[in-house]
Short mmCIF file of C-alpha atoms in Angstrom, two decimals:
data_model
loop_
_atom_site.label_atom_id
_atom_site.label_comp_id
_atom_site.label_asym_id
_atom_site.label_seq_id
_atom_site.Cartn_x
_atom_site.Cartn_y
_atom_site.Cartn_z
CA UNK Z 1 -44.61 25.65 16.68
CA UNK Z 2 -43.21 28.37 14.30
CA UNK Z 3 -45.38 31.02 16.03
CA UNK Z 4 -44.00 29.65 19.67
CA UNK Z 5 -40.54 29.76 18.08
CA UNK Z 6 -41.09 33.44 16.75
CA UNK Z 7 -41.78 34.76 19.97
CA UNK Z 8 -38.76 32.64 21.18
CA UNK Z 9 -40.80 31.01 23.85
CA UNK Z 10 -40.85 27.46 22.78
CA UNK Z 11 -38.73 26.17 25.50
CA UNK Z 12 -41.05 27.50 28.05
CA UNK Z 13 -44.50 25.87 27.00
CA UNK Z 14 -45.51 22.61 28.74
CA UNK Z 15 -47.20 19.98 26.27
CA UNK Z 16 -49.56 17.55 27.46
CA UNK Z 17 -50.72 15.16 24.47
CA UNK Z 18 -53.45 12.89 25.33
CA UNK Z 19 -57.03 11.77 24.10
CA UNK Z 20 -60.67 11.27 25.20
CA UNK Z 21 -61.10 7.80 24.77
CA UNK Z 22 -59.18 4.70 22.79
CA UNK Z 23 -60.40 2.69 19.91
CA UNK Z 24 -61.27 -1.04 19.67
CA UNK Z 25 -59.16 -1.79 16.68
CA UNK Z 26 -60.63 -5.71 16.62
CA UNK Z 27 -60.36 -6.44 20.37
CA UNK Z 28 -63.47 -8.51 21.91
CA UNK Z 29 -64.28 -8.94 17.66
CA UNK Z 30 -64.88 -4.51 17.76
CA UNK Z 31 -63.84 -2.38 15.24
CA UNK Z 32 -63.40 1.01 14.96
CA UNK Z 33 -65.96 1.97 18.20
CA UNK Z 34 -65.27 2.80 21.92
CA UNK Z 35 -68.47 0.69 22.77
CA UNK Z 36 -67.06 -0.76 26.36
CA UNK Z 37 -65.12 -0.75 29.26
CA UNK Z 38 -62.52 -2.51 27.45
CA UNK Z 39 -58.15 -2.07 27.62
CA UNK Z 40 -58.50 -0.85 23.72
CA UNK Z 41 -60.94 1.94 25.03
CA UNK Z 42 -59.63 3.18 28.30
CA UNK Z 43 -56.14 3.05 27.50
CA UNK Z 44 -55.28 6.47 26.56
CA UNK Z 45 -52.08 7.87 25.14
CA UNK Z 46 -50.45 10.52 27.47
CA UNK Z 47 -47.19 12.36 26.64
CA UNK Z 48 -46.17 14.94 29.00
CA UNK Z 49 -43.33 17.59 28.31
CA UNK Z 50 -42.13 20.17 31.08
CA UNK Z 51 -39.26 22.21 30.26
CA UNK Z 52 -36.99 21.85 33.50
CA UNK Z 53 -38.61 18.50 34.84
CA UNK Z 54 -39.59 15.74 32.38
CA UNK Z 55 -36.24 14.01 31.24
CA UNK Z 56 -36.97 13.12 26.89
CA UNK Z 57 -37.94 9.35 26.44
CA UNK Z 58 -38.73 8.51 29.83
CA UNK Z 59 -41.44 6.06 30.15
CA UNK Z 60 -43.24 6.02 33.18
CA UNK Z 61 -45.54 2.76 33.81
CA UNK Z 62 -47.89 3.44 37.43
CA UNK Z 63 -51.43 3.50 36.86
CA UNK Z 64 -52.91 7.01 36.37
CA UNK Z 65 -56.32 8.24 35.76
CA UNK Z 66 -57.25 11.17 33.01
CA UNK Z 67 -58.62 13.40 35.92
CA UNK Z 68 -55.19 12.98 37.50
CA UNK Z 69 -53.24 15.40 34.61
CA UNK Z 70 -55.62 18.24 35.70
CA UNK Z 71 -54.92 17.63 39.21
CA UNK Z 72 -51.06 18.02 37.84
CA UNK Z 73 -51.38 20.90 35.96
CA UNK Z 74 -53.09 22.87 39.34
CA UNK Z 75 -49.86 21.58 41.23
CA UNK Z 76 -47.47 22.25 38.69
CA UNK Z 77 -48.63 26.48 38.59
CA UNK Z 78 -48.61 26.37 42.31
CA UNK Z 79 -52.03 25.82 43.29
CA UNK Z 80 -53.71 23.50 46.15
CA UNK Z 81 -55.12 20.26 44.56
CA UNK Z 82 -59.11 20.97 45.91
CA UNK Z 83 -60.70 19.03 48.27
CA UNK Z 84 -62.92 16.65 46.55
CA UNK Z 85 -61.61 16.11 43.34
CA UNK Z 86 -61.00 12.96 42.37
CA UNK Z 87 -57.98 13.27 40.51
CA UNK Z 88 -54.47 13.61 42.28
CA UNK Z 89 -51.16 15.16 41.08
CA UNK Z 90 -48.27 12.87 39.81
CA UNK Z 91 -46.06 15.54 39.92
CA UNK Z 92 -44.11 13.66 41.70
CA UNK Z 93 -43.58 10.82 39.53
CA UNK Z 94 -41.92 13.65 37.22
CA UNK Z 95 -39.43 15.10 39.45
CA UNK Z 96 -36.93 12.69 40.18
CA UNK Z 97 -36.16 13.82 43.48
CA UNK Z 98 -39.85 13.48 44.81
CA UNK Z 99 -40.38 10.11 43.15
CA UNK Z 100 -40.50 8.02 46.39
CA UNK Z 101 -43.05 10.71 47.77
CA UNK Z 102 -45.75 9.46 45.47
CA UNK Z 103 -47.81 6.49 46.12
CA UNK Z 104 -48.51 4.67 43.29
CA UNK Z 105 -52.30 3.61 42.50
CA UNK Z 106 -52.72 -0.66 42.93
CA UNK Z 107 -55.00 -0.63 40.31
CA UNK Z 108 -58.05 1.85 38.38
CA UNK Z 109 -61.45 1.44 38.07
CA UNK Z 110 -63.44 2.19 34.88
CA UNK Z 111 -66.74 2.22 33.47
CA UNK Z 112 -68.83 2.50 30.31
CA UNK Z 113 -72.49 3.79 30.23
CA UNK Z 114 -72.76 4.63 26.51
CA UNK Z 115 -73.26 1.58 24.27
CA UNK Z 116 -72.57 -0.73 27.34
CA UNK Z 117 -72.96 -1.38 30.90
CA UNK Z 118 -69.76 -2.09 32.24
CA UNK Z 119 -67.07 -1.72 35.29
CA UNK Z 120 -63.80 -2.64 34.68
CA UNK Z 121 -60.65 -3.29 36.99
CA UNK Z 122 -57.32 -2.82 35.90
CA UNK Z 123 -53.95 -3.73 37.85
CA UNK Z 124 -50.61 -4.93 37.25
CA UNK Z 125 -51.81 -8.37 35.86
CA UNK Z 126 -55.30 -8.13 35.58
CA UNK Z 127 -58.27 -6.92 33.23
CA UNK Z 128 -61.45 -7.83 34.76
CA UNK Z 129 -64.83 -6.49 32.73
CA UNK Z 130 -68.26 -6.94 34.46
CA UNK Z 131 -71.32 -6.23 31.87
CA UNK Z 132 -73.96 -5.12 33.89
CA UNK Z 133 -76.31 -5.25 30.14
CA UNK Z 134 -74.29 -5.84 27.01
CA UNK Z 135 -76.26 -3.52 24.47
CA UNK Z 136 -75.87 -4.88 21.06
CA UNK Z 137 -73.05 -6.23 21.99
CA UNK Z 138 -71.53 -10.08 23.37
CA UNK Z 139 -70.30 -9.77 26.17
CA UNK Z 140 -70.01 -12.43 28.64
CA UNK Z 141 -71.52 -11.27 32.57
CA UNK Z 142 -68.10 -11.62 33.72
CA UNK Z 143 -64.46 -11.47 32.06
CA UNK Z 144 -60.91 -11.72 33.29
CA UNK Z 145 -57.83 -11.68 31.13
CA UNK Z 146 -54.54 -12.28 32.16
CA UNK Z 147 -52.81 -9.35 30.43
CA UNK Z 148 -49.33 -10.97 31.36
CA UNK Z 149 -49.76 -14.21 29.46
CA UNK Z 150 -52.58 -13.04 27.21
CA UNK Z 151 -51.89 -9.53 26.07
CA UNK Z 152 -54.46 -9.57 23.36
CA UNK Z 153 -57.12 -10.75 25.33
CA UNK Z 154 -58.73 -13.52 23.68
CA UNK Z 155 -59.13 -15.97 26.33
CA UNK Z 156 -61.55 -15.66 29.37
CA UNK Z 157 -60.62 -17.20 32.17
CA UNK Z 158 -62.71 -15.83 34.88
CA UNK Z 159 -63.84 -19.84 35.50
CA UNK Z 160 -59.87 -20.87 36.36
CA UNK Z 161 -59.68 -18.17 38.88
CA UNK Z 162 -62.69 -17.93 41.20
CA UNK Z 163 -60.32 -16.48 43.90
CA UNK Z 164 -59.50 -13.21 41.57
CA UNK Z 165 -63.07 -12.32 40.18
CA UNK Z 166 -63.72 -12.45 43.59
CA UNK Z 167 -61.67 -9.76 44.67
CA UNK Z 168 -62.27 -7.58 41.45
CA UNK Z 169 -65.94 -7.45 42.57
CA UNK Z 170 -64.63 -6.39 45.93
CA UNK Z 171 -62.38 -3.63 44.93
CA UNK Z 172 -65.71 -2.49 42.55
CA UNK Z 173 -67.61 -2.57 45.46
CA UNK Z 174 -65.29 -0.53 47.81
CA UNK Z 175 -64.83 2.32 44.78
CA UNK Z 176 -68.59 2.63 44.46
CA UNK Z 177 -69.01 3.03 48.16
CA UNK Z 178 -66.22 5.57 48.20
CA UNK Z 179 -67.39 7.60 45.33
CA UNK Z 180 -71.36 7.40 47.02
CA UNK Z 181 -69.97 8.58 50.09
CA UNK Z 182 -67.42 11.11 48.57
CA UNK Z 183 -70.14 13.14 46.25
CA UNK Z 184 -73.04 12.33 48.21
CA UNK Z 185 -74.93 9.82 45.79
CA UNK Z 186 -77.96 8.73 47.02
CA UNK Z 187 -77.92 5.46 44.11
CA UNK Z 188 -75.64 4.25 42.05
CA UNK Z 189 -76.39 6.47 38.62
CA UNK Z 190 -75.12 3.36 36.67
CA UNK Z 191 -78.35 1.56 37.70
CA UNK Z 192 -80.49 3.84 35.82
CA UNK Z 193 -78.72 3.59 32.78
CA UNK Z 194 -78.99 -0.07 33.31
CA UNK Z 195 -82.58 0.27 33.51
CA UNK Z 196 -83.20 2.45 30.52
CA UNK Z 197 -80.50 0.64 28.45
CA UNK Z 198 -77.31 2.35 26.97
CA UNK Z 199 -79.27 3.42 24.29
CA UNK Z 200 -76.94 6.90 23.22
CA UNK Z 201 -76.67 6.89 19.97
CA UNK Z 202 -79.33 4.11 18.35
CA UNK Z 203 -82.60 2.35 19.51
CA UNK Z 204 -82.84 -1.59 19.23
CA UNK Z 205 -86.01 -0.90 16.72
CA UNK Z 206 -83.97 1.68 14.35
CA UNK Z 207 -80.71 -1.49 13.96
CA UNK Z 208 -83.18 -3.55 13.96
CA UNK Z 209 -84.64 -2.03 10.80
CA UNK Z 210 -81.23 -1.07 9.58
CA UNK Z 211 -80.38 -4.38 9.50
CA UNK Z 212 -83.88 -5.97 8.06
CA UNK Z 213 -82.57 -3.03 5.16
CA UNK Z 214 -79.55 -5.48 4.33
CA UNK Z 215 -81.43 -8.59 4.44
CA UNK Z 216 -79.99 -9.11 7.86
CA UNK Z 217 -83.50 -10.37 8.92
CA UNK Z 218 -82.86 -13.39 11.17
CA UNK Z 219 -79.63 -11.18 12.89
CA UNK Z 220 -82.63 -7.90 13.55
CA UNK Z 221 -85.08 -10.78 15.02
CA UNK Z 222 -82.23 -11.77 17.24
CA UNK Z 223 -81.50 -8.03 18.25
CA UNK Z 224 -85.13 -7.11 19.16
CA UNK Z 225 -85.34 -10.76 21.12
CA UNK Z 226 -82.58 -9.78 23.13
CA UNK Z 227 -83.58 -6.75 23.89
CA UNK Z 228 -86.85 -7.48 25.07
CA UNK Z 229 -85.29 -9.99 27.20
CA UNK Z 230 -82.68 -7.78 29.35
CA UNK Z 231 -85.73 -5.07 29.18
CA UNK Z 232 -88.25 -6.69 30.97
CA UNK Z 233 -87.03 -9.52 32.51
#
């Protein structure tokens, strides 16, 4: 800041503030771990400041993805968005005089491959989580929370509304046929993660034995058990 200041050119830098990923901070009983396709993890900070557009403390609330700021910053120096990218400029949203021009996105879609196999569906009301093979985590097959009413997220209630866990599997189904046809995907590349297991960082066996290390024998038993189980059945 003191150099841009020096050079008297701190009014004419744009700032864009964001992050890679979120934190659970004791959501779904995680701590300190982006393990999932979970709110905690996918909802990332983003503070935006353009000298000449963005208006101090204005909070914006549509839906964006992180490839969408990129997609910005090309339209913002003047360049053509490419064809193909997923990400599209909110520009718009920005300038107050092109607001109305931009068509805000219903909802995202997200998903974890890492520690987890998860897609996730996020709209105005809405957090819906399918675990496609939990890891070492619990995660029930399918989750809904009702972020109006349950902001923390500690109630399920994917079995009081069939109608909406129906339709989240249908808008998952629609993006994955989009993207397949959009990049030319033969197979969903999820799958094969699902059939190897998210296995990044740490095997099964080596928690296992890092557990059996604490005395945590019956808790490694249940880890290799479960493994085994989503492995070959």
């Amino acid at each position: 800041m003191d150099t841009l200041k020096s050079l008297g050119i701190e009014d004419e830098v744009v700032w864009v503030i964001s992050a890679d990923h979120g934190e659970s901070m004791g959501e779904q009983g995680i701590y300190m771990e982006h393990a999932s396709a979970t709110e905690a993890v996918h909802h990332l900070p983003l503070i935006i400041k353009i000298p000449g557009i963005t208006q101090p403390g204005k909070v914006y609330e549509q839906f964006v993805y992180n490839v969408d700021v990129i997609a910005s910053i090309t339209d913002l120096i003047g360049l053509n968005v490419p064809q193909g990218w997923d990400g599209r400029s909110f520009m718009p949203i920005l300038k107050t005089e092109a607001a109305e021009e931009y068509e805000a996105r219903p909802y995202l879609v997200m998903d974890h491959g890492l520690n987890t196999c998860q897609r996730a569906i996020r709209d105005a009301r809405w957090y819906f989580i399918r675990t496609y093979h939990p890891g070492f985590y619990r995660f029930d097959d399918v989750t809904l929370y009702d972020m109006e009413n349950d902001p923390h997220q500690l109630h399920n209630v994917a079995s009081h509304f069939p109608e909406i866990v129906h339709l989240m599997d249908h808008r998952i189904q629609e993006w994955l046929q989009e993207q397949q046809s959009k990049h030319g995907l033969i197979m969903d590349p999820m799958q094969e993660v699902i059939r190897s297991g998210p296995w990044r960082y740490v095997t099964p066996e080596a928690w296992a034995e890092r557990l059996r290390s604490e005395g945590r024998e019956a808790e490694a038993d249940s880890i290799l058990e479960k493994w085994r189980r989503n492995h070959f059945e």
